mmCIF file with all atom_site columns, N, CA and C in Angstrom:
data_model
loop_
_atom_site.group_PDB
_atom_site.id
_atom_site.type_symbol
_atom_site.label_atom_id
_atom_site.label_alt_id
_atom_site.label_comp_id
_atom_site.label_asym_id
_atom_site.label_entity_id
_atom_site.label_seq_id
_atom_site.pdbx_PDB_ins_code
_atom_site.Cartn_x
_atom_site.Cartn_y
_atom_site.Cartn_z
_atom_site.occupancy
_atom_site.B_iso_or_equiv
_atom_site.pdbx_formal_charge
_atom_site.auth_seq_id
_atom_site.auth_comp_id
_atom_site.auth_asym_id
_atom_site.auth_atom_id
_atom_site.pdbx_PDB_model_num
ATOM 1   N N  . ALA A 1 1  ? -48.901 -7.339  63.306 1.00 90.00 ? 12 ALA A N  1
ATOM 2   C CA . ALA A 1 1  ? -48.527 -7.010  64.665 1.00 90.00 ? 12 ALA A CA 1
ATOM 3   C C  . ALA A 1 1  ? -49.152 -8.032  65.604 1.00 90.00 ? 12 ALA A C  1
ATOM 4   N N  . ALA A 1 2  ? -48.372 -8.481  66.544 1.00 96.00 ? 13 ALA A N  1
ATOM 5   C CA . ALA A 1 2  ? -48.874 -9.401  67.562 1.00 96.00 ? 13 ALA A CA 1
ATOM 6   C C  . ALA A 1 2  ? -49.379 -8.557  68.728 1.00 96.00 ? 13 ALA A C  1
ATOM 7   N N  . VAL A 1 3  ? -50.694 -8.543  68.907 1.00 97.00 ? 14 VAL A N  1
ATOM 8   C CA . VAL A 1 3  ? -51.322 -7.739  69.949 1.00 97.00 ? 14 VAL A CA 1
ATOM 9   C C  . VAL A 1 3  ? -51.788 -8.671  71.058 1.00 97.00 ? 14 VAL A C  1
ATOM 10  N N  . ALA A 1 4  ? -51.397 -8.355  72.282 1.00 96.00 ? 15 ALA A N  1
ATOM 11  C CA . ALA A 1 4  ? -51.796 -9.155  73.439 1.00 96.00 ? 15 ALA A CA 1
ATOM 12  C C  . ALA A 1 4  ? -52.560 -8.271  74.413 1.00 96.00 ? 15 ALA A C  1
ATOM 13  N N  . VAL A 1 5  ? -53.390 -8.912  75.211 1.00 95.00 ? 16 VAL A N  1
ATOM 14  C CA . VAL A 1 5  ? -54.147 -8.211  76.240 1.00 95.00 ? 16 VAL A CA 1
ATOM 15  C C  . VAL A 1 5  ? -53.712 -8.770  77.589 1.00 95.00 ? 16 VAL A C  1
ATOM 16  N N  . ALA A 1 6  ? -53.253 -7.882  78.452 1.00 93.00 ? 17 ALA A N  1
ATOM 17  C CA . ALA A 1 6  ? -52.695 -8.284  79.747 1.00 93.00 ? 17 ALA A CA 1
ATOM 18  C C  . ALA A 1 6  ? -53.816 -8.555  80.754 1.00 93.00 ? 17 ALA A C  1
ATOM 19  N N  . THR A 1 7  ? -54.467 -9.664  80.560 1.00 87.00 ? 18 THR A N  1
ATOM 20  C CA . THR A 1 7  ? -55.459 -10.135 81.526 1.00 87.00 ? 18 THR A CA 1
ATOM 21  C C  . THR A 1 7  ? -55.123 -11.577 81.843 1.00 87.00 ? 18 THR A C  1
ATOM 22  N N  . GLY A 1 8  ? -55.540 -12.034 82.954 1.00 84.00 ? 19 GLY A N  1
ATOM 23  C CA . GLY A 1 8  ? -55.276 -13.427 83.296 1.00 84.00 ? 19 GLY A CA 1
ATOM 24  C C  . GLY A 1 8  ? -53.927 -13.602 83.958 1.00 84.00 ? 19 GLY A C  1
ATOM 25  N N  . ALA A 1 9  ? -53.313 -14.734 83.699 1.00 88.00 ? 20 ALA A N  1
ATOM 26  C CA . ALA A 1 9  ? -52.115 -15.144 84.429 1.00 88.00 ? 20 ALA A CA 1
ATOM 27  C C  . ALA A 1 9  ? -50.842 -14.427 84.009 1.00 88.00 ? 20 ALA A C  1
ATOM 28  N N  . HIS A 1 10 ? -50.811 -13.849 82.814 1.00 90.00 ? 21 HIS A N  1
ATOM 29  C CA . HIS A 1 10 ? -49.568 -13.263 82.301 1.00 90.00 ? 21 HIS A CA 1
ATOM 30  C C  . HIS A 1 10 ? -49.647 -11.750 82.264 1.00 90.00 ? 21 HIS A C  1
ATOM 31  N N  . GLY A 1 11 ? -48.658 -11.103 82.854 1.00 93.00 ? 22 GLY A N  1
ATOM 32  C CA . GLY A 1 11 ? -48.584 -9.653  82.857 1.00 93.00 ? 22 GLY A CA 1
ATOM 33  C C  . GLY A 1 11 ? -47.913 -9.133  81.603 1.00 93.00 ? 22 GLY A C  1
ATOM 34  N N  . PRO A 1 12 ? -47.830 -7.805  81.466 1.00 95.00 ? 23 PRO A N  1
ATOM 35  C CA . PRO A 1 12 ? -47.246 -7.207  80.262 1.00 95.00 ? 23 PRO A CA 1
ATOM 36  C C  . PRO A 1 12 ? -45.821 -7.660  79.970 1.00 95.00 ? 23 PRO A C  1
ATOM 37  N N  . ALA A 1 13 ? -44.979 -7.745  80.967 1.00 96.00 ? 24 ALA A N  1
ATOM 38  C CA . ALA A 1 13 ? -43.587 -8.149  80.723 1.00 96.00 ? 24 ALA A CA 1
ATOM 39  C C  . ALA A 1 13 ? -43.508 -9.572  80.171 1.00 96.00 ? 24 ALA A C  1
ATOM 40  N N  . ALA A 1 14 ? -44.307 -10.454 80.712 1.00 96.00 ? 25 ALA A N  1
ATOM 41  C CA . ALA A 1 14 ? -44.309 -11.843 80.229 1.00 96.00 ? 25 ALA A CA 1
ATOM 42  C C  . ALA A 1 14 ? -44.813 -11.911 78.790 1.00 96.00 ? 25 ALA A C  1
ATOM 43  N N  . LEU A 1 15 ? -45.838 -11.141 78.477 1.00 96.00 ? 26 LEU A N  1
ATOM 44  C CA . LEU A 1 15 ? -46.375 -11.153 77.113 1.00 96.00 ? 26 LEU A CA 1
ATOM 45  C C  . LEU A 1 15 ? -45.366 -10.587 76.120 1.00 96.00 ? 26 LEU A C  1
ATOM 46  N N  . GLU A 1 16 ? -44.660 -9.536  76.516 1.00 96.00 ? 27 GLU A N  1
ATOM 47  C CA . GLU A 1 16 ? -43.614 -8.997  75.645 1.00 96.00 ? 27 GLU A CA 1
ATOM 48  C C  . GLU A 1 16 ? -42.497 -10.013 75.462 1.00 96.00 ? 27 GLU A C  1
ATOM 49  N N  . ALA A 1 17 ? -42.129 -10.701 76.523 1.00 97.00 ? 28 ALA A N  1
ATOM 50  C CA . ALA A 1 17 ? -41.079 -11.726 76.430 1.00 97.00 ? 28 ALA A CA 1
ATOM 51  C C  . ALA A 1 17 ? -41.497 -12.866 75.518 1.00 97.00 ? 28 ALA A C  1
ATOM 52  N N  . LEU A 1 18 ? -42.790 -13.107 75.442 1.00 95.00 ? 29 LEU A N  1
ATOM 53  C CA . LEU A 1 18 ? -43.303 -14.171 74.573 1.00 95.00 ? 29 LEU A CA 1
ATOM 54  C C  . LEU A 1 18 ? -43.496 -13.711 73.129 1.00 95.00 ? 29 LEU A C  1
ATOM 55  N N  . GLY A 1 19 ? -43.195 -12.426 72.847 1.00 97.00 ? 30 GLY A N  1
ATOM 56  C CA . GLY A 1 19 ? -43.210 -11.960 71.466 1.00 97.00 ? 30 GLY A CA 1
ATOM 57  C C  . GLY A 1 19 ? -44.289 -10.970 71.093 1.00 97.00 ? 30 GLY A C  1
ATOM 58  N N  . ALA A 1 20 ? -45.063 -10.505 72.038 1.00 97.00 ? 31 ALA A N  1
ATOM 59  C CA . ALA A 1 20 ? -46.091 -9.519  71.711 1.00 97.00 ? 31 ALA A CA 1
ATOM 60  C C  . ALA A 1 20 ? -45.439 -8.213  71.274 1.00 97.00 ? 31 ALA A C  1
ATOM 61  N N  . ASP A 1 21 ? -45.916 -7.655  70.176 1.00 96.00 ? 32 ASP A N  1
ATOM 62  C CA . ASP A 1 21 ? -45.438 -6.349  69.720 1.00 96.00 ? 32 ASP A CA 1
ATOM 63  C C  . ASP A 1 21 ? -46.090 -5.224  70.517 1.00 96.00 ? 32 ASP A C  1
ATOM 64  N N  . VAL A 1 22 ? -47.342 -5.448  70.898 1.00 97.00 ? 33 VAL A N  1
ATOM 65  C CA . VAL A 1 22 ? -48.127 -4.466  71.634 1.00 97.00 ? 33 VAL A CA 1
ATOM 66  C C  . VAL A 1 22 ? -48.848 -5.195  72.751 1.00 97.00 ? 33 VAL A C  1
ATOM 67  N N  . VAL A 1 23 ? -48.837 -4.612  73.944 1.00 97.00 ? 34 VAL A N  1
ATOM 68  C CA . VAL A 1 23 ? -49.574 -5.181  75.067 1.00 97.00 ? 34 VAL A CA 1
ATOM 69  C C  . VAL A 1 23 ? -50.567 -4.127  75.545 1.00 97.00 ? 34 VAL A C  1
ATOM 70  N N  . LEU A 1 24 ? -51.834 -4.468  75.473 1.00 97.00 ? 35 LEU A N  1
ATOM 71  C CA . LEU A 1 24 ? -52.894 -3.570  75.904 1.00 97.00 ? 35 LEU A CA 1
ATOM 72  C C  . LEU A 1 24 ? -53.353 -3.972  77.304 1.00 97.00 ? 35 LEU A C  1
ATOM 73  N N  . PRO A 1 25 ? -53.820 -3.015  78.098 1.00 94.00 ? 36 PRO A N  1
ATOM 74  C CA . PRO A 1 25 ? -54.242 -3.346  79.456 1.00 94.00 ? 36 PRO A CA 1
ATOM 75  C C  . PRO A 1 25 ? -55.562 -4.114  79.512 1.00 94.00 ? 36 PRO A C  1
ATOM 76  N N  . ASP A 1 26 ? -56.416 -3.898  78.499 1.00 94.00 ? 37 ASP A N  1
ATOM 77  C CA . ASP A 1 26 ? -57.702 -4.592  78.432 1.00 94.00 ? 37 ASP A CA 1
ATOM 78  C C  . ASP A 1 26 ? -58.247 -4.445  77.018 1.00 94.00 ? 37 ASP A C  1
ATOM 79  N N  . LEU A 1 27 ? -59.331 -5.145  76.708 1.00 94.00 ? 38 LEU A N  1
ATOM 80  C CA . LEU A 1 27 ? -59.893 -5.087  75.356 1.00 94.00 ? 38 LEU A CA 1
ATOM 81  C C  . LEU A 1 27 ? -60.495 -3.734  75.025 1.00 94.00 ? 38 LEU A C  1
ATOM 82  N N  . GLU A 1 28 ? -60.883 -2.973  76.030 1.00 96.00 ? 39 GLU A N  1
ATOM 83  C CA . GLU A 1 28 ? -61.436 -1.646  75.764 1.00 96.00 ? 39 GLU A CA 1
ATOM 84  C C  . GLU A 1 28 ? -60.395 -0.724  75.128 1.00 96.00 ? 39 GLU A C  1
ATOM 85  N N  . ALA A 1 29 ? -59.127 -0.993  75.314 1.00 97.00 ? 40 ALA A N  1
ATOM 86  C CA . ALA A 1 29 ? -58.064 -0.181  74.729 1.00 97.00 ? 40 ALA A CA 1
ATOM 87  C C  . ALA A 1 29 ? -57.817 -0.512  73.264 1.00 97.00 ? 40 ALA A C  1
ATOM 88  N N  . PHE A 1 30 ? -58.365 -1.609  72.777 1.00 97.00 ? 41 PHE A N  1
ATOM 89  C CA . PHE A 1 30 ? -58.075 -2.052  71.410 1.00 97.00 ? 41 PHE A CA 1
ATOM 90  C C  . PHE A 1 30 ? -58.521 -1.062  70.341 1.00 97.00 ? 41 PHE A C  1
ATOM 91  N N  . PRO A 1 31 ? -59.749 -0.538  70.347 1.00 96.00 ? 42 PRO A N  1
ATOM 92  C CA . PRO A 1 31 ? -60.137 0.394   69.288 1.00 96.00 ? 42 PRO A CA 1
ATOM 93  C C  . PRO A 1 31 ? -59.237 1.632   69.210 1.00 96.00 ? 42 PRO A C  1
ATOM 94  N N  . ALA A 1 32 ? -58.845 2.183   70.355 1.00 97.00 ? 43 ALA A N  1
ATOM 95  C CA . ALA A 1 32 ? -57.975 3.359   70.363 1.00 97.00 ? 43 ALA A CA 1
ATOM 96  C C  . ALA A 1 32 ? -56.600 3.030   69.789 1.00 97.00 ? 43 ALA A C  1
ATOM 97  N N  . TRP A 1 33 ? -56.137 1.803   69.953 1.00 97.00 ? 44 TRP A N  1
ATOM 98  C CA . TRP A 1 33 ? -54.860 1.386   69.376 1.00 97.00 ? 44 TRP A CA 1
ATOM 99  C C  . TRP A 1 33 ? -55.022 1.087   67.889 1.00 97.00 ? 44 TRP A C  1
ATOM 100 N N  . LEU A 1 34 ? -56.114 0.439   67.524 1.00 96.00 ? 45 LEU A N  1
ATOM 101 C CA . LEU A 1 34 ? -56.304 -0.029  66.149 1.00 96.00 ? 45 LEU A CA 1
ATOM 102 C C  . LEU A 1 34 ? -56.451 1.102   65.145 1.00 96.00 ? 45 LEU A C  1
ATOM 103 N N  . GLU A 1 35 ? -57.204 2.124   65.468 1.00 95.00 ? 46 GLU A N  1
ATOM 104 C CA . GLU A 1 35 ? -57.466 3.186   64.493 1.00 95.00 ? 46 GLU A CA 1
ATOM 105 C C  . GLU A 1 35 ? -56.192 3.853   63.987 1.00 95.00 ? 46 GLU A C  1
ATOM 106 N N  . PRO A 1 36 ? -55.304 4.347   64.849 1.00 94.00 ? 47 PRO A N  1
ATOM 107 C CA . PRO A 1 36 ? -54.070 4.958   64.320 1.00 94.00 ? 47 PRO A CA 1
ATOM 108 C C  . PRO A 1 36 ? -53.160 3.941   63.630 1.00 94.00 ? 47 PRO A C  1
ATOM 109 N N  . TRP A 1 37 ? -53.131 2.721   64.119 1.00 94.00 ? 48 TRP A N  1
ATOM 110 C CA . TRP A 1 37 ? -52.302 1.682   63.495 1.00 94.00 ? 48 TRP A CA 1
ATOM 111 C C  . TRP A 1 37 ? -52.791 1.416   62.068 1.00 94.00 ? 48 TRP A C  1
ATOM 112 N N  . ALA A 1 38 ? -54.093 1.287   61.907 1.00 94.00 ? 49 ALA A N  1
ATOM 113 C CA . ALA A 1 38 ? -54.659 1.043   60.577 1.00 94.00 ? 49 ALA A CA 1
ATOM 114 C C  . ALA A 1 38 ? -54.435 2.242   59.655 1.00 94.00 ? 49 ALA A C  1
ATOM 115 N N  . ALA A 1 39 ? -54.552 3.444   60.170 1.00 94.00 ? 50 ALA A N  1
ATOM 116 C CA . ALA A 1 39 ? -54.320 4.642   59.356 1.00 94.00 ? 50 ALA A CA 1
ATOM 117 C C  . ALA A 1 39 ? -52.879 4.692   58.854 1.00 94.00 ? 50 ALA A C  1
ATOM 118 N N  . ARG A 1 40 ? -51.919 4.333   59.720 1.00 91.00 ? 51 ARG A N  1
ATOM 119 C CA . ARG A 1 40 ? -50.514 4.317   59.282 1.00 91.00 ? 51 ARG A CA 1
ATOM 120 C C  . ARG A 1 40 ? -50.308 3.284   58.178 1.00 91.00 ? 51 ARG A C  1
ATOM 121 N N  . ARG A 1 41 ? -50.979 2.158   58.279 1.00 89.00 ? 52 ARG A N  1
ATOM 122 C CA . ARG A 1 41 ? -50.818 1.117   57.262 1.00 89.00 ? 52 ARG A CA 1
ATOM 123 C C  . ARG A 1 41 ? -51.416 1.551   55.927 1.00 89.00 ? 52 ARG A C  1
ATOM 124 N N  . ARG A 1 42 ? -52.502 2.315   55.976 1.00 89.00 ? 53 ARG A N  1
ATOM 125 C CA . ARG A 1 42 ? -53.126 2.792   54.724 1.00 89.00 ? 53 ARG A CA 1
ATOM 126 C C  . ARG A 1 42 ? -52.239 3.791   54.007 1.00 89.00 ? 53 ARG A C  1
ATOM 127 N N  . THR A 1 43 ? -51.471 4.578   54.753 1.00 86.00 ? 54 THR A N  1
ATOM 128 C CA . THR A 1 43 ? -50.634 5.595   54.133 1.00 86.00 ? 54 THR A CA 1
ATOM 129 C C  . THR A 1 43 ? -49.243 5.077   53.778 1.00 86.00 ? 54 THR A C  1
ATOM 130 N N  . ALA A 1 44 ? -48.913 3.895   54.227 1.00 73.00 ? 55 ALA A N  1
ATOM 131 C CA . ALA A 1 44 ? -47.570 3.339   53.960 1.00 73.00 ? 55 ALA A CA 1
ATOM 132 C C  . ALA A 1 44 ? -47.475 2.763   52.563 1.00 73.00 ? 55 ALA A C  1
#
């Protein structure tokens, strides 16, 4: 999965247009996104 963080010059729409699968608002959101994503991959 291509994970992007919407900080700096590019907003969420631009990051999605550039190919991000997931756009997080900041790095603090990463652990909450990662845990369920990793759990789904373990059960797949």
